[in-house]
Amino acid sequence: MSEKPKHHVSDLAVFGGNPYFDAPLHVGRPYIPDREKVLKRINEAMDGRRLTNNGPLVQEFERRIADYIPVRNCIATCNGTVALELAIRALDLSGNVVIPSFTFIATAHALQWLGSRPLFCDIDRNSHTLDPAAAERRIDSETTGIIGVHTWGRTCDTKKLTRLAARHEIGLLFDASHAFGCSHGGILTGCFGAAEVFSFHATKFLQSFEGGAVVTNDDDLADRIRLMRDFGFSGTDHVVSIGTNGKMTEISAAMGLTSFEAMEDTIDSNEKNYLLYREGLETIRGIRLNTYPPKEKNNYQFVTALIEDVFPLPRDDLMNILHRENIKVRRYFYPGCHRSEPYVSMPEYAGLSLPETDYVSGRILVFPTGPETTTESIHKIIELLEFLSAHGRDVERRIESTELAQA
Ligand code: T4K
């Protein structure tokens, strides 16, 4: 990393200076813990000519995930979105389903894809997860279920949501795409609701190139999902139900297993990075870091912060400045599902007001982390943020005058 410190506003790359980092620092840069081990497993699969269709590596991956949680059933899939679709269909969440608008678009699309209707709901400003009171207000006579999302690995209020779903006799599913290895009340995700869904996408701390899983303690539900994942085949030439192709490949399981074996070290690195950010950001007014519950198990894979109104630069200007310095922060999940197509153009969502979703999605930034993010680079990011905090008004004036000159 070549250091190009900023002494003056004109040193910023956005005004023609050299970028702070030579190469881009990404949110979600995939981590490959032990390349040799991955390749050994892939070679064995290729030697044995067993590449997919519930091969031994997939079965081992499922076993190890289920044992770790522990939960009775794990059904590995080709990605988290298909895992959601399988779970939604198997649970018959066929009418209206309450979900937070502040989530990755896949949560909403999985429902819409299957002909169900997402009822977008607001979140709690601190945890960024579904607000149970708001969820209750959204439930109507057509509602068949709730999907809570454990955003950033912060678990939903599972107790309140469980009680709510039971009271209304509707299904409860959790999108735990961010939350493998995270606990609520000391219990690891994977045990809540009727089922939970994980994503093992390349950008996740536990990754299998592409991949996902449904986990559940309900054996009948698991059997239905297993059938659906494999075209409804219950044996050779014997189809018993409708299904799709949601299978995980052996190559994905090879990466997934290797990533799983390195998981505790990965979490330690993520926690160390998170604590470095926390220490550095503490003194910067207007940058509010996400918190993780101290008594729970956390995977620390996301470092997110709200850029509040007292910070001298609006979030989008800050993002553009950081991008030019090669710090590729992201604004997940802007602008919220209800403000994204196709939902924003649908009459049923017209006038829907979700102020907390707007507040958070309008201010959030996600920062680079992961085991390959060095202490030095985090220090540099913080140094730059301190510089921008001190000189933000000048920077903003200069941006405005450049924009005026270009208009
Ligand atoms: N539910 C929730 C709550 C989710 O967050 C997600 C996925 C899902 C459901 C669906 O699960 P999957 O079907 O994806 O398993 C990324 C991921 O693709 C997505 O899995 C994830 N959530 C979401 C939060 O982030 P994008 O569209 O932002 O991806 P992209 O290509 O912009 O990559 C993100 C960053 O990572 C980039 O800045 C570059 C870096 N990157 C990415 C890839 C794939 C790399 O450096 N190398 C890579 O190979 O969605």
JSON list of N, CA and C in Angstrom, two decimals, residues 123-197:
[
{"chain": "A", "resi": 123, "resn": "ILE", "atom": "N", "xyz": [-38.35, -0.77, 10.26]},
{"chain": "A", "resi": 123, "resn": "ILE", "atom": "CA", "xyz": [-37.34, -1.42, 11.11]},
{"chain": "A", "resi": 123, "resn": "ILE", "atom": "C", "xyz": [-37.12, -0.60, 12.38]},
{"chain": "A", "resi": 124, "resn": "ASP", "atom": "N", "xyz": [-36.40, -1.20, 13.28]},
{"chain": "A", "resi": 124, "resn": "ASP", "atom": "CA", "xyz": [-35.94, -0.51, 14.47]},
{"chain": "A", "resi": 124, "resn": "ASP", "atom": "C", "xyz": [-34.65, 0.24, 14.10]},
{"chain": "A", "resi": 125, "resn": "ARG", "atom": "N", "xyz": [-34.56, 1.50, 14.48]},
{"chain": "A", "resi": 125, "resn": "ARG", "atom": "CA", "xyz": [-33.43, 2.33, 14.05]},
{"chain": "A", "resi": 125, "resn": "ARG", "atom": "C", "xyz": [-32.09, 1.84, 14.59]},
{"chain": "A", "resi": 126, "resn": "ASN", "atom": "N", "xyz": [-32.10, 1.22, 15.77]},
{"chain": "A", "resi": 126, "resn": "ASN", "atom": "CA", "xyz": [-30.83, 0.78, 16.36]},
{"chain": "A", "resi": 126, "resn": "ASN", "atom": "C", "xyz": [-30.34, -0.55, 15.81]},
{"chain": "A", "resi": 127, "resn": "SER", "atom": "N", "xyz": [-31.26, -1.52, 15.72]},
{"chain": "A", "resi": 127, "resn": "SER", "atom": "CA", "xyz": [-30.82, -2.85, 15.30]},
{"chain": "A", "resi": 127, "resn": "SER", "atom": "C", "xyz": [-30.91, -3.05, 13.78]},
{"chain": "A", "resi": 128, "resn": "HIS", "atom": "N", "xyz": [-31.65, -2.18, 13.10]},
{"chain": "A", "resi": 128, "resn": "HIS", "atom": "CA", "xyz": [-31.91, -2.28, 11.66]},
{"chain": "A", "resi": 128, "resn": "HIS", "atom": "C", "xyz": [-32.69, -3.55, 11.31]},
{"chain": "A", "resi": 129, "resn": "THR", "atom": "N", "xyz": [-33.37, -4.14, 12.29]},
{"chain": "A", "resi": 129, "resn": "THR", "atom": "CA", "xyz": [-34.18, -5.34, 12.02]},
{"chain": "A", "resi": 129, "resn": "THR", "atom": "C", "xyz": [-35.66, -4.99, 12.17]},
{"chain": "A", "resi": 130, "resn": "LEU", "atom": "N", "xyz": [-36.49, -5.91, 11.68]},
{"chain": "A", "resi": 130, "resn": "LEU", "atom": "CA", "xyz": [-37.95, -5.72, 11.68]},
{"chain": "A", "resi": 130, "resn": "LEU", "atom": "C", "xyz": [-38.46, -5.28, 13.05]},
{"chain": "A", "resi": 131, "resn": "ASP", "atom": "N", "xyz": [-39.28, -4.23, 13.04]},
{"chain": "A", "resi": 131, "resn": "ASP", "atom": "CA", "xyz": [-39.89, -3.74, 14.28]},
{"chain": "A", "resi": 131, "resn": "ASP", "atom": "C", "xyz": [-41.16, -4.56, 14.53]},
{"chain": "A", "resi": 132, "resn": "PRO", "atom": "N", "xyz": [-41.21, -5.37, 15.61]},
{"chain": "A", "resi": 132, "resn": "PRO", "atom": "CA", "xyz": [-42.36, -6.25, 15.81]},
{"chain": "A", "resi": 132, "resn": "PRO", "atom": "C", "xyz": [-43.69, -5.50, 15.92]},
{"chain": "A", "resi": 133, "resn": "ALA", "atom": "N", "xyz": [-43.67, -4.31, 16.53]},
{"chain": "A", "resi": 133, "resn": "ALA", "atom": "CA", "xyz": [-44.93, -3.55, 16.66]},
{"chain": "A", "resi": 133, "resn": "ALA", "atom": "C", "xyz": [-45.42, -3.10, 15.28]},
{"chain": "A", "resi": 134, "resn": "ALA", "atom": "N", "xyz": [-44.48, -2.64, 14.46]},
{"chain": "A", "resi": 134, "resn": "ALA", "atom": "CA", "xyz": [-44.86, -2.23, 13.09]},
{"chain": "A", "resi": 134, "resn": "ALA", "atom": "C", "xyz": [-45.32, -3.45, 12.29]},
{"chain": "A", "resi": 135, "resn": "ALA", "atom": "N", "xyz": [-44.67, -4.59, 12.53]},
{"chain": "A", "resi": 135, "resn": "ALA", "atom": "CA", "xyz": [-45.06, -5.83, 11.82]},
{"chain": "A", "resi": 135, "resn": "ALA", "atom": "C", "xyz": [-46.51, -6.19, 12.17]},
{"chain": "A", "resi": 136, "resn": "GLU", "atom": "N", "xyz": [-46.84, -6.05, 13.44]},
{"chain": "A", "resi": 136, "resn": "GLU", "atom": "CA", "xyz": [-48.21, -6.39, 13.86]},
{"chain": "A", "resi": 136, "resn": "GLU", "atom": "C", "xyz": [-49.23, -5.51, 13.12]},
{"chain": "A", "resi": 137, "resn": "ARG", "atom": "N", "xyz": [-48.88, -4.22, 12.99]},
{"chain": "A", "resi": 137, "resn": "ARG", "atom": "CA", "xyz": [-49.81, -3.30, 12.30]},
{"chain": "A", "resi": 137, "resn": "ARG", "atom": "C", "xyz": [-49.98, -3.65, 10.82]},
{"chain": "A", "resi": 138, "resn": "ARG", "atom": "N", "xyz": [-48.99, -4.30, 10.23]},
{"chain": "A", "resi": 138, "resn": "ARG", "atom": "CA", "xyz": [-49.06, -4.64, 8.79]},
{"chain": "A", "resi": 138, "resn": "ARG", "atom": "C", "xyz": [-49.88, -5.89, 8.52]},
{"chain": "A", "resi": 139, "resn": "ILE", "atom": "N", "xyz": [-50.06, -6.73, 9.54]},
{"chain": "A", "resi": 139, "resn": "ILE", "atom": "CA", "xyz": [-50.75, -8.01, 9.32]},
{"chain": "A", "resi": 139, "resn": "ILE", "atom": "C", "xyz": [-52.21, -7.75, 8.96]},
{"chain": "A", "resi": 140, "resn": "ASP", "atom": "N", "xyz": [-52.68, -8.38, 7.86]},
{"chain": "A", "resi": 140, "resn": "ASP", "atom": "CA", "xyz": [-54.08, -8.26, 7.48]},
{"chain": "A", "resi": 140, "resn": "ASP", "atom": "C", "xyz": [-54.67, -9.66, 7.29]},
{"chain": "A", "resi": 141, "resn": "SER", "atom": "N", "xyz": [-55.91, -9.71, 6.83]},
{"chain": "A", "resi": 141, "resn": "SER", "atom": "CA", "xyz": [-56.60, -11.01, 6.77]},
{"chain": "A", "resi": 141, "resn": "SER", "atom": "C", "xyz": [-55.97, -11.95, 5.74]},
{"chain": "A", "resi": 142, "resn": "GLU", "atom": "N", "xyz": [-55.19, -11.38, 4.81]},
{"chain": "A", "resi": 142, "resn": "GLU", "atom": "CA", "xyz": [-54.56, -12.22, 3.77]},
{"chain": "A", "resi": 142, "resn": "GLU", "atom": "C", "xyz": [-53.14, -12.63, 4.14]},
{"chain": "A", "resi": 143, "resn": "THR", "atom": "N", "xyz": [-52.70, -12.22, 5.31]},
{"chain": "A", "resi": 143, "resn": "THR", "atom": "CA", "xyz": [-51.29, -12.46, 5.66]},
{"chain": "A", "resi": 143, "resn": "THR", "atom": "C", "xyz": [-51.07, -13.92, 6.09]},
{"chain": "A", "resi": 144, "resn": "THR", "atom": "N", "xyz": [-50.07, -14.54, 5.45]},
{"chain": "A", "resi": 144, "resn": "THR", "atom": "CA", "xyz": [-49.78, -15.95, 5.77]},
{"chain": "A", "resi": 144, "resn": "THR", "atom": "C", "xyz": [-48.47, -16.11, 6.54]},
{"chain": "A", "resi": 145, "resn": "GLY", "atom": "N", "xyz": [-47.69, -15.04, 6.62]},
{"chain": "A", "resi": 145, "resn": "GLY", "atom": "CA", "xyz": [-46.43, -15.22, 7.32]},
{"chain": "A", "resi": 145, "resn": "GLY", "atom": "C", "xyz": [-45.62, -13.94, 7.49]},
{"chain": "A", "resi": 146, "resn": "ILE", "atom": "N", "xyz": [-44.53, -14.12, 8.21]},
{"chain": "A", "resi": 146, "resn": "ILE", "atom": "CA", "xyz": [-43.55, -13.04, 8.46]},
{"chain": "A", "resi": 146, "resn": "ILE", "atom": "C", "xyz": [-42.18, -13.60, 8.09]},
{"chain": "A", "resi": 147, "resn": "ILE", "atom": "N", "xyz": [-41.39, -12.77, 7.42]},
{"chain": "A", "resi": 147, "resn": "ILE", "atom": "CA", "xyz": [-39.97, -13.13, 7.24]},
{"chain": "A", "resi": 147, "resn": "ILE", "atom": "C", "xyz": [-39.14, -12.06, 7.94]},
{"chain": "A", "resi": 148, "resn": "GLY", "atom": "N", "xyz": [-38.50, -12.43, 9.03]},
{"chain": "A", "resi": 148, "resn": "GLY", "atom": "CA", "xyz": [-37.57, -11.52, 9.71]},
{"chain": "A", "resi": 148, "resn": "GLY", "atom": "C", "xyz": [-36.19, -11.68, 9.09]},
{"chain": "A", "resi": 149, "resn": "VAL", "atom": "N", "xyz": [-35.44, -10.59, 9.05]},
{"chain": "A", "resi": 149, "resn": "VAL", "atom": "CA", "xyz": [-34.08, -10.63, 8.48]},
{"chain": "A", "resi": 149, "resn": "VAL", "atom": "C", "xyz": [-33.09, -10.25, 9.58]},
{"chain": "A", "resi": 150, "resn": "HIS", "atom": "N", "xyz": [-32.10, -11.10, 9.82]},
{"chain": "A", "resi": 150, "resn": "HIS", "atom": "CA", "xyz": [-31.09, -10.80, 10.85]},
{"chain": "A", "resi": 150, "resn": "HIS", "atom": "C", "xyz": [-30.00, -9.90, 10.21]},
{"chain": "A", "resi": 151, "resn": "THR", "atom": "N", "xyz": [-30.35, -8.66, 10.01]},
{"chain": "A", "resi": 151, "resn": "THR", "atom": "CA", "xyz": [-29.49, -7.74, 9.25]},
{"chain": "A", "resi": 151, "resn": "THR", "atom": "C", "xyz": [-28.14, -7.51, 9.93]},
{"chain": "A", "resi": 152, "resn": "TRP", "atom": "N", "xyz": [-27.08, -7.61, 9.17]},
{"chain": "A", "resi": 152, "resn": "TRP", "atom": "CA", "xyz": [-25.69, -7.44, 9.63]},
{"chain": "A", "resi": 152, "resn": "TRP", "atom": "C", "xyz": [-25.30, -8.52, 10.65]},
{"chain": "A", "resi": 153, "resn": "GLY", "atom": "N", "xyz": [-26.14, -9.55, 10.81]},
{"chain": "A", "resi": 153, "resn": "GLY", "atom": "CA", "xyz": [-25.87, -10.55, 11.86]},
{"chain": "A", "resi": 153, "resn": "GLY", "atom": "C", "xyz": [-26.48, -10.17, 13.20]},
{"chain": "A", "resi": 154, "resn": "ARG", "atom": "N", "xyz": [-27.16, -9.01, 13.24]},
{"chain": "A", "resi": 154, "resn": "ARG", "atom": "CA", "xyz": [-27.91, -8.64, 14.45]},
{"chain": "A", "resi": 154, "resn": "ARG", "atom": "C", "xyz": [-29.23, -9.39, 14.37]},
{"chain": "A", "resi": 155, "resn": "THR", "atom": "N", "xyz": [-29.48, -10.27, 15.33]},
{"chain": "A", "resi": 155, "resn": "THR", "atom": "CA", "xyz": [-30.69, -11.08, 15.22]},
{"chain": "A", "resi": 155, "resn": "THR", "atom": "C", "xyz": [-31.93, -10.23, 15.49]},
{"chain": "A", "resi": 156, "resn": "CYS", "atom": "N", "xyz": [-33.03, -10.65, 14.86]},
{"chain": "A", "resi": 156, "resn": "CYS", "atom": "CA", "xyz": [-34.32, -10.00, 15.10]},
{"chain": "A", "resi": 156, "resn": "CYS", "atom": "C", "xyz": [-34.74, -10.25, 16.54]},
{"chain": "A", "resi": 157, "resn": "ASP", "atom": "N", "xyz": [-35.78, -9.55, 16.95]},
{"chain": "A", "resi": 157, "resn": "ASP", "atom": "CA", "xyz": [-36.40, -9.85, 18.24]},
{"chain": "A", "resi": 157, "resn": "ASP", "atom": "C", "xyz": [-37.21, -11.14, 18.05]},
{"chain": "A", "resi": 158, "resn": "THR", "atom": "N", "xyz": [-36.51, -12.26, 18.14]},
{"chain": "A", "resi": 158, "resn": "THR", "atom": "CA", "xyz": [-37.15, -13.54, 17.77]},
{"chain": "A", "resi": 158, "resn": "THR", "atom": "C", "xyz": [-38.30, -13.89, 18.73]},
{"chain": "A", "resi": 159, "resn": "LYS", "atom": "N", "xyz": [-38.16, -13.48, 20.00]},
{"chain": "A", "resi": 159, "resn": "LYS", "atom": "CA", "xyz": [-39.22, -13.81, 20.98]},
{"chain": "A", "resi": 159, "resn": "LYS", "atom": "C", "xyz": [-40.53, -13.14, 20.58]},
{"chain": "A", "resi": 160, "resn": "LYS", "atom": "N", "xyz": [-40.44, -11.81, 20.34]},
{"chain": "A", "resi": 160, "resn": "LYS", "atom": "CA", "xyz": [-41.67, -11.06, 20.01]},
{"chain": "A", "resi": 160, "resn": "LYS", "atom": "C", "xyz": [-42.25, -11.55, 18.68]},
{"chain": "A", "resi": 161, "resn": "LEU", "atom": "N", "xyz": [-41.38, -11.81, 17.71]},
{"chain": "A", "resi": 161, "resn": "LEU", "atom": "CA", "xyz": [-41.89, -12.24, 16.40]},
{"chain": "A", "resi": 161, "resn": "LEU", "atom": "C", "xyz": [-42.51, -13.64, 16.49]},
{"chain": "A", "resi": 162, "resn": "THR", "atom": "N", "xyz": [-41.93, -14.49, 17.34]},
{"chain": "A", "resi": 162, "resn": "THR", "atom": "CA", "xyz": [-42.49, -15.84, 17.51]},
{"chain": "A", "resi": 162, "resn": "THR", "atom": "C", "xyz": [-43.89, -15.74, 18.13]},
{"chain": "A", "resi": 163, "resn": "ARG", "atom": "N", "xyz": [-44.00, -14.88, 19.15]},
{"chain": "A", "resi": 163, "resn": "ARG", "atom": "CA", "xyz": [-45.31, -14.71, 19.80]},
{"chain": "A", "resi": 163, "resn": "ARG", "atom": "C", "xyz": [-46.33, -14.13, 18.82]},
{"chain": "A", "resi": 164, "resn": "LEU", "atom": "N", "xyz": [-45.87, -13.16, 18.05]},
{"chain": "A", "resi": 164, "resn": "LEU", "atom": "CA", "xyz": [-46.76, -12.50, 17.08]},
{"chain": "A", "resi": 164, "resn": "LEU", "atom": "C", "xyz": [-47.27, -13.50, 16.04]},
{"chain": "A", "resi": 165, "resn": "ALA", "atom": "N", "xyz": [-46.35, -14.31, 15.49]},
{"chain": "A", "resi": 165, "resn": "ALA", "atom": "CA", "xyz": [-46.75, -15.29, 14.47]},
{"chain": "A", "resi": 165, "resn": "ALA", "atom": "C", "xyz": [-47.72, -16.31, 15.07]},
{"chain": "A", "resi": 166, "resn": "ALA", "atom": "N", "xyz": [-47.45, -16.73, 16.32]},
{"chain": "A", "resi": 166, "resn": "ALA", "atom": "CA", "xyz": [-48.32, -17.73, 16.96]},
{"chain": "A", "resi": 166, "resn": "ALA", "atom": "C", "xyz": [-49.72, -17.15, 17.20]},
{"chain": "A", "resi": 167, "resn": "ARG", "atom": "N", "xyz": [-49.74, -15.88, 17.67]},
{"chain": "A", "resi": 167, "resn": "ARG", "atom": "CA", "xyz": [-51.03, -15.24, 17.97]},
{"chain": "A", "resi": 167, "resn": "ARG", "atom": "C", "xyz": [-51.90, -15.13, 16.72]},
{"chain": "A", "resi": 168, "resn": "HIS", "atom": "N", "xyz": [-51.27, -14.87, 15.58]},
{"chain": "A", "resi": 168, "resn": "HIS", "atom": "CA", "xyz": [-52.04, -14.70, 14.34]},
{"chain": "A", "resi": 168, "resn": "HIS", "atom": "C", "xyz": [-52.09, -16.00, 13.52]},
{"chain": "A", "resi": 169, "resn": "GLU", "atom": "N", "xyz": [-51.50, -17.06, 14.07]},
{"chain": "A", "resi": 169, "resn": "GLU", "atom": "CA", "xyz": [-51.47, -18.37, 13.40]},
{"chain": "A", "resi": 169, "resn": "GLU", "atom": "C", "xyz": [-50.94, -18.26, 11.98]},
{"chain": "A", "resi": 170, "resn": "ILE", "atom": "N", "xyz": [-49.78, -17.62, 11.85]},
{"chain": "A", "resi": 170, "resn": "ILE", "atom": "CA", "xyz": [-49.15, -17.48, 10.54]},
{"chain": "A", "resi": 170, "resn": "ILE", "atom": "C", "xyz": [-47.72, -18.01, 10.63]},
{"chain": "A", "resi": 171, "resn": "GLY", "atom": "N", "xyz": [-47.11, -18.23, 9.47]},
{"chain": "A", "resi": 171, "resn": "GLY", "atom": "CA", "xyz": [-45.76, -18.81, 9.42]},
{"chain": "A", "resi": 171, "resn": "GLY", "atom": "C", "xyz": [-44.68, -17.79, 9.81]},
{"chain": "A", "resi": 172, "resn": "LEU", "atom": "N", "xyz": [-43.56, -18.31, 10.26]},
{"chain": "A", "resi": 172, "resn": "LEU", "atom": "CA", "xyz": [-42.43, -17.43, 10.61]},
{"chain": "A", "resi": 172, "resn": "LEU", "atom": "C", "xyz": [-41.14, -18.04, 10.06]},
{"chain": "A", "resi": 173, "resn": "LEU", "atom": "N", "xyz": [-40.51, -17.28, 9.16]},
{"chain": "A", "resi": 173, "resn": "LEU", "atom": "CA", "xyz": [-39.27, -17.70, 8.52]},
{"chain": "A", "resi": 173, "resn": "LEU", "atom": "C", "xyz": [-38.24, -16.61, 8.79]},
{"chain": "A", "resi": 174, "resn": "PHE", "atom": "N", "xyz": [-36.98, -17.01, 8.94]},
{"chain": "A", "resi": 174, "resn": "PHE", "atom": "CA", "xyz": [-35.94, -15.98, 9.10]},
{"chain": "A", "resi": 174, "resn": "PHE", "atom": "C", "xyz": [-34.96, -16.05, 7.94]},
{"chain": "A", "resi": 175, "resn": "ASP", "atom": "N", "xyz": [-34.69, -14.88, 7.38]},
{"chain": "A", "resi": 175, "resn": "ASP", "atom": "CA", "xyz": [-33.62, -14.74, 6.40]},
{"chain": "A", "resi": 175, "resn": "ASP", "atom": "C", "xyz": [-32.36, -14.44, 7.22]},
{"chain": "A", "resi": 176, "resn": "ALA", "atom": "N", "xyz": [-31.57, -15.50, 7.41]},
{"chain": "A", "resi": 176, "resn": "ALA", "atom": "CA", "xyz": [-30.36, -15.39, 8.24]},
{"chain": "A", "resi": 176, "resn": "ALA", "atom": "C", "xyz": [-29.12, -15.33, 7.35]},
{"chain": "A", "resi": 177, "resn": "SER", "atom": "N", "xyz": [-29.29, -14.75, 6.16]},
{"chain": "A", "resi": 177, "resn": "SER", "atom": "CA", "xyz": [-28.18, -14.69, 5.19]},
{"chain": "A", "resi": 177, "resn": "SER", "atom": "C", "xyz": [-26.91, -14.10, 5.79]},
{"chain": "A", "resi": 178, "resn": "HIS", "atom": "N", "xyz": [-27.06, -13.13, 6.72]},
{"chain": "A", "resi": 178, "resn": "HIS", "atom": "CA", "xyz": [-25.88, -12.47, 7.30]},
{"chain": "A", "resi": 178, "resn": "HIS", "atom": "C", "xyz": [-25.45, -13.11, 8.61]},
{"chain": "A", "resi": 179, "resn": "ALA", "atom": "N", "xyz": [-26.20, -14.08, 9.10]},
{"chain": "A", "resi": 179, "resn": "ALA", "atom": "CA", "xyz": [-26.12, -14.35, 10.55]},
{"chain": "A", "resi": 179, "resn": "ALA", "atom": "C", "xyz": [-25.66, -15.75, 10.92]},
{"chain": "A", "resi": 180, "resn": "PHE", "atom": "N", "xyz": [-24.93, -16.41, 10.03]},
{"chain": "A", "resi": 180, "resn": "PHE", "atom": "CA", "xyz": [-24.41, -17.72, 10.45]},
{"chain": "A", "resi": 180, "resn": "PHE", "atom": "C", "xyz": [-23.44, -17.49, 11.62]},
{"chain": "A", "resi": 181, "resn": "GLY", "atom": "N", "xyz": [-23.57, -18.32, 12.65]},
{"chain": "A", "resi": 181, "resn": "GLY", "atom": "CA", "xyz": [-22.65, -18.21, 13.80]},
{"chain": "A", "resi": 181, "resn": "GLY", "atom": "C", "xyz": [-23.04, -17.14, 14.80]},
{"chain": "A", "resi": 182, "resn": "CYS", "atom": "N", "xyz": [-24.19, -16.49, 14.62]},
{"chain": "A", "resi": 182, "resn": "CYS", "atom": "CA", "xyz": [-24.64, -15.45, 15.56]},
{"chain": "A", "resi": 182, "resn": "CYS", "atom": "C", "xyz": [-25.73, -16.02, 16.47]},
{"chain": "A", "resi": 183, "resn": "SER", "atom": "N", "xyz": [-25.75, -15.54, 17.70]},
{"chain": "A", "resi": 183, "resn": "SER", "atom": "CA", "xyz": [-26.73, -16.10, 18.64]},
{"chain": "A", "resi": 183, "resn": "SER", "atom": "C", "xyz": [-27.74, -15.05, 19.10]},
{"chain": "A", "resi": 184, "resn": "HIS", "atom": "N", "xyz": [-28.83, -15.56, 19.63]},
{"chain": "A", "resi": 184, "resn": "HIS", "atom": "CA", "xyz": [-29.86, -14.73, 20.29]},
{"chain": "A", "resi": 184, "resn": "HIS", "atom": "C", "xyz": [-30.22, -15.45, 21.57]},
{"chain": "A", "resi": 185, "resn": "GLY", "atom": "N", "xyz": [-30.01, -14.79, 22.71]},
{"chain": "A", "resi": 185, "resn": "GLY", "atom": "CA", "xyz": [-30.24, -15.45, 24.00]},
{"chain": "A", "resi": 185, "resn": "GLY", "atom": "C", "xyz": [-29.37, -16.70, 24.14]},
{"chain": "A", "resi": 186, "resn": "GLY", "atom": "N", "xyz": [-28.20, -16.67, 23.54]},
{"chain": "A", "resi": 186, "resn": "GLY", "atom": "CA", "xyz": [-27.26, -17.79, 23.64]},
{"chain": "A", "resi": 186, "resn": "GLY", "atom": "C", "xyz": [-27.55, -18.93, 22.67]},
{"chain": "A", "resi": 187, "resn": "ILE", "atom": "N", "xyz": [-28.64, -18.81, 21.92]},
{"chain": "A", "resi": 187, "resn": "ILE", "atom": "CA", "xyz": [-28.98, -19.88, 20.95]},
{"chain": "A", "resi": 187, "resn": "ILE", "atom": "C", "xyz": [-28.56, -19.41, 19.56]},
{"chain": "A", "resi": 188, "resn": "LEU", "atom": "N", "xyz": [-27.85, -20.28, 18.84]},
{"chain": "A", "resi": 188, "resn": "LEU", "atom": "CA", "xyz": [-27.37, -19.88, 17.51]},
{"chain": "A", "resi": 188, "resn": "LEU", "atom": "C", "xyz": [-28.51, -19.80, 16.51]},
{"chain": "A", "resi": 189, "resn": "THR", "atom": "N", "xyz": [-28.39, -18.88, 15.56]},
{"chain": "A", "resi": 189, "resn": "THR", "atom": "CA", "xyz": [-29.38, -18.80, 14.48]},
{"chain": "A", "resi": 189, "resn": "THR", "atom": "C", "xyz": [-29.42, -20.14, 13.77]},
{"chain": "A", "resi": 190, "resn": "GLY", "atom": "N", "xyz": [-30.60, -20.45, 13.29]},
{"chain": "A", "resi": 190, "resn": "GLY", "atom": "CA", "xyz": [-30.82, -21.75, 12.66]},
{"chain": "A", "resi": 190, "resn": "GLY", "atom": "C", "xyz": [-31.90, -22.51, 13.39]},
{"chain": "A", "resi": 191, "resn": "CYS", "atom": "N", "xyz": [-32.20, -22.05, 14.62]},
{"chain": "A", "resi": 191, "resn": "CYS", "atom": "CA", "xyz": [-33.20, -22.76, 15.45]},
{"chain": "A", "resi": 191, "resn": "CYS", "atom": "C", "xyz": [-34.48, -21.96, 15.58]},
{"chain": "A", "resi": 192, "resn": "PHE", "atom": "N", "xyz": [-34.54, -20.76, 15.01]},
{"chain": "A", "resi": 192, "resn": "PHE", "atom": "CA", "xyz": [-35.71, -19.91, 15.25]},
{"chain": "A", "resi": 192, "resn": "PHE", "atom": "C", "xyz": [-36.73, -20.05, 14.11]},
{"chain": "A", "resi": 193, "resn": "GLY", "atom": "N", "xyz": [-37.99, -19.77, 14.45]},
{"chain": "A", "resi": 193, "resn": "GLY", "atom": "CA", "xyz": [-39.05, -19.84, 13.45]},
{"chain": "A", "resi": 193, "resn": "GLY", "atom": "C", "xyz": [-39.24, -21.26, 12.94]},
{"chain": "A", "resi": 194, "resn": "ALA", "atom": "N", "xyz": [-40.02, -21.37, 11.85]},
{"chain": "A", "resi": 194, "resn": "ALA", "atom": "CA", "xyz": [-40.23, -22.71, 11.25]},
{"chain": "A", "resi": 194, "resn": "ALA", "atom": "C", "xyz": [-38.96, -23.15, 10.53]},
{"chain": "A", "resi": 195, "resn": "ALA", "atom": "N", "xyz": [-38.22, -22.18, 10.02]},
{"chain": "A", "resi": 195, "resn": "ALA", "atom": "CA", "xyz": [-36.97, -22.48, 9.31]},
{"chain": "A", "resi": 195, "resn": "ALA", "atom": "C", "xyz": [-36.16, -21.20, 9.21]},
{"chain": "A", "resi": 196, "resn": "GLU", "atom": "N", "xyz": [-34.86, -21.37, 8.95]},
{"chain": "A", "resi": 196, "resn": "GLU", "atom": "CA", "xyz": [-34.01, -20.20, 8.69]},
{"chain": "A", "resi": 196, "resn": "GLU", "atom": "C", "xyz": [-33.19, -20.47, 7.43]},
{"chain": "A", "resi": 197, "resn": "VAL", "atom": "N", "xyz": [-32.82, -19.37, 6.77]},
{"chain": "A", "resi": 197, "resn": "VAL", "atom": "CA", "xyz": [-32.12, -19.48, 5.50]},
{"chain": "A", "resi": 197, "resn": "VAL", "atom": "C", "xyz": [-30.78, -18.77, 5.60]}
]
